[in-house]
Amino acid sequence: MSLLNALMGNANTVDPKTIAGEMANILIPGERIEHAYKLVRDLIVFTDKRLLFVDKQGMTGKKTTFQSLPYSKITHFSVETAGTLDMDAEMKIGVSGGAIFGKTFGRGVDITEVQRVLATYVLV
């Protein structure tokens, strides 16, 4: 992860194998991690069944909030690519009930891949 992206609060790609142990107690039997992104200590995890937002809190990061978003509840999504001066990309996800989740990704993330992953699960 680029130090600059970490300081700016941007997510970067993570090898799913490196977080498999950390996520083992959260996943249901047979659920696989497909893609993962790290934002300082927080994670955005795409499994074959849902989207997980992992928010580590406090100085030690022991207190953790897990938000689980089944793909079937996503009503719409958008991605915004990075520009010349605006070096981050953005993903917004709308869910039933009207809530919108937004996350920022560093330049090193292929945001079109993120859109493809979302489309693969949401549009099926």
Short mmCIF file of C-alpha atoms in Angstrom, two decimals:
data_model
loop_
_atom_site.label_atom_id
_atom_site.label_comp_id
_atom_site.label_asym_id
_atom_site.label_seq_id
_atom_site.Cartn_x
_atom_site.Cartn_y
_atom_site.Cartn_z
CA MET A 1 0.00 0.00 0.00
CA SER A 2 1.31 3.38 -0.90
CA LEU A 3 2.01 5.53 2.17
CA LEU A 4 0.57 8.58 0.40
CA ASN A 5 -2.68 6.73 -0.38
CA ALA A 6 -2.88 5.50 3.22
CA LEU A 7 -2.46 9.02 4.57
CA MET A 8 -5.05 10.36 2.15
CA GLY A 9 -7.55 7.67 3.18
CA ASN A 10 -7.64 5.82 -0.13
CA ALA A 11 -8.14 2.08 -0.48
CA ASN A 12 -5.62 -0.14 -2.26
CA THR A 13 -5.85 -3.69 -3.60
CA VAL A 14 -5.06 -6.55 -1.19
CA ASP A 15 -4.44 -10.20 -2.02
CA PRO A 16 -7.51 -12.06 -0.64
CA LYS A 17 -5.23 -14.82 0.68
CA THR A 18 -3.57 -12.37 3.08
CA ILE A 19 -6.86 -11.61 4.87
CA ALA A 20 -8.43 -15.08 4.69
CA GLY A 21 -7.40 -15.94 8.25
CA GLU A 22 -8.68 -12.64 9.61
CA MET A 23 -12.06 -13.17 7.90
CA ALA A 24 -12.43 -16.90 8.66
CA ASN A 25 -14.85 -16.39 11.58
CA ILE A 26 -17.03 -14.01 9.55
CA LEU A 27 -17.50 -16.12 6.42
CA ILE A 28 -20.13 -18.83 6.15
CA PRO A 29 -19.13 -22.35 5.04
CA GLY A 30 -18.24 -22.35 1.36
CA GLU A 31 -18.09 -18.53 1.07
CA ARG A 32 -14.98 -17.28 -0.77
CA ILE A 33 -13.23 -13.94 -0.78
CA GLU A 34 -13.06 -12.75 -4.38
CA HIS A 35 -11.54 -9.25 -4.06
CA ALA A 36 -10.31 -7.12 -1.17
CA TYR A 37 -9.19 -3.55 -0.65
CA LYS A 38 -7.49 -2.03 2.40
CA LEU A 39 -7.94 1.50 3.71
CA VAL A 40 -5.30 2.02 6.43
CA ARG A 41 -6.77 -0.60 8.85
CA ASP A 42 -10.25 -0.94 7.36
CA LEU A 43 -11.22 -3.44 4.66
CA ILE A 44 -13.67 -3.62 1.78
CA VAL A 45 -14.20 -7.29 0.98
CA PHE A 46 -16.12 -8.76 -1.97
CA THR A 47 -17.09 -12.39 -1.41
CA ASP A 48 -19.07 -14.58 -3.75
CA LYS A 49 -22.15 -13.88 -1.58
CA ARG A 50 -21.91 -10.35 -0.17
CA LEU A 51 -19.97 -7.16 0.27
CA LEU A 52 -18.31 -6.62 3.67
CA PHE A 53 -17.12 -3.33 5.13
CA VAL A 54 -14.71 -3.94 8.04
CA ASP A 55 -14.17 -0.88 10.25
CA LYS A 56 -11.42 -1.24 12.86
CA GLN A 57 -11.75 1.26 15.68
CA GLY A 58 -9.68 2.52 18.57
CA MET A 59 -5.95 2.73 19.00
CA THR A 60 -5.40 -1.03 18.94
CA GLY A 61 -7.98 -1.85 16.27
CA LYS A 62 -9.42 -4.64 18.43
CA LYS A 63 -12.92 -3.14 18.33
CA THR A 64 -14.27 -3.92 14.88
CA THR A 65 -17.56 -3.26 13.10
CA PHE A 66 -18.54 -5.63 10.30
CA GLN A 67 -21.17 -4.37 7.87
CA SER A 68 -22.53 -7.11 5.66
CA LEU A 69 -24.35 -6.12 2.50
CA PRO A 70 -25.96 -8.94 0.50
CA TYR A 71 -25.68 -8.25 -3.22
CA SER A 72 -29.46 -8.77 -3.55
CA LYS A 73 -30.06 -5.60 -1.47
CA ILE A 74 -27.96 -3.35 -3.73
CA THR A 75 -30.33 -1.30 -5.87
CA HIS A 76 -27.77 0.77 -7.76
CA PHE A 77 -24.09 1.66 -7.83
CA SER A 78 -21.73 4.07 -9.48
CA VAL A 79 -18.01 4.47 -9.85
CA GLU A 80 -16.05 7.60 -10.63
CA THR A 81 -12.64 7.18 -12.20
CA ALA A 82 -9.57 9.13 -11.13
CA GLY A 83 -8.72 12.26 -13.05
CA THR A 84 -5.53 14.13 -13.77
CA LEU A 85 -5.66 16.35 -10.69
CA ASP A 86 -8.21 14.32 -8.71
CA MET A 87 -6.10 11.21 -8.12
CA ASP A 88 -8.68 9.04 -6.38
CA ALA A 89 -11.58 6.97 -7.67
CA GLU A 90 -14.88 6.61 -5.89
CA MET A 91 -17.56 3.93 -5.51
CA LYS A 92 -21.10 4.63 -4.32
CA ILE A 93 -23.61 1.89 -3.55
CA GLY A 94 -27.32 2.43 -3.00
CA VAL A 95 -29.32 -0.14 -1.06
CA SER A 96 -33.01 -0.86 -0.49
CA GLY A 97 -34.32 1.65 2.01
CA GLY A 98 -32.35 4.50 0.49
CA ALA A 99 -29.00 4.30 2.32
CA ILE A 100 -25.89 5.04 0.26
CA PHE A 101 -22.40 3.75 1.05
CA GLY A 102 -19.40 5.53 -0.43
CA LYS A 103 -15.74 4.50 -0.50
CA THR A 104 -12.63 6.10 -2.01
CA PHE A 105 -9.95 4.12 -3.84
CA GLY A 106 -6.34 5.08 -4.59
CA ARG A 107 -4.96 5.43 -8.09
CA GLY A 108 -3.50 1.91 -7.87
CA VAL A 109 -6.97 0.35 -7.88
CA ASP A 110 -8.62 -0.53 -11.19
CA ILE A 111 -12.04 0.98 -10.48
CA THR A 112 -13.45 -0.62 -13.63
CA GLU A 113 -12.62 -3.99 -12.02
CA VAL A 114 -14.58 -2.91 -8.92
CA GLN A 115 -17.52 -1.99 -11.17
CA ARG A 116 -17.25 -5.34 -12.98
CA VAL A 117 -17.26 -7.24 -9.67
CA LEU A 118 -20.34 -5.35 -8.49
CA ALA A 119 -22.09 -5.87 -11.82
CA THR A 120 -21.28 -9.58 -11.78
CA TYR A 121 -23.08 -10.10 -8.47
CA VAL A 122 -25.75 -7.39 -8.54
CA LEU A 123 -27.02 -7.82 -12.10
CA VAL A 124 -27.37 -11.61 -12.00
#
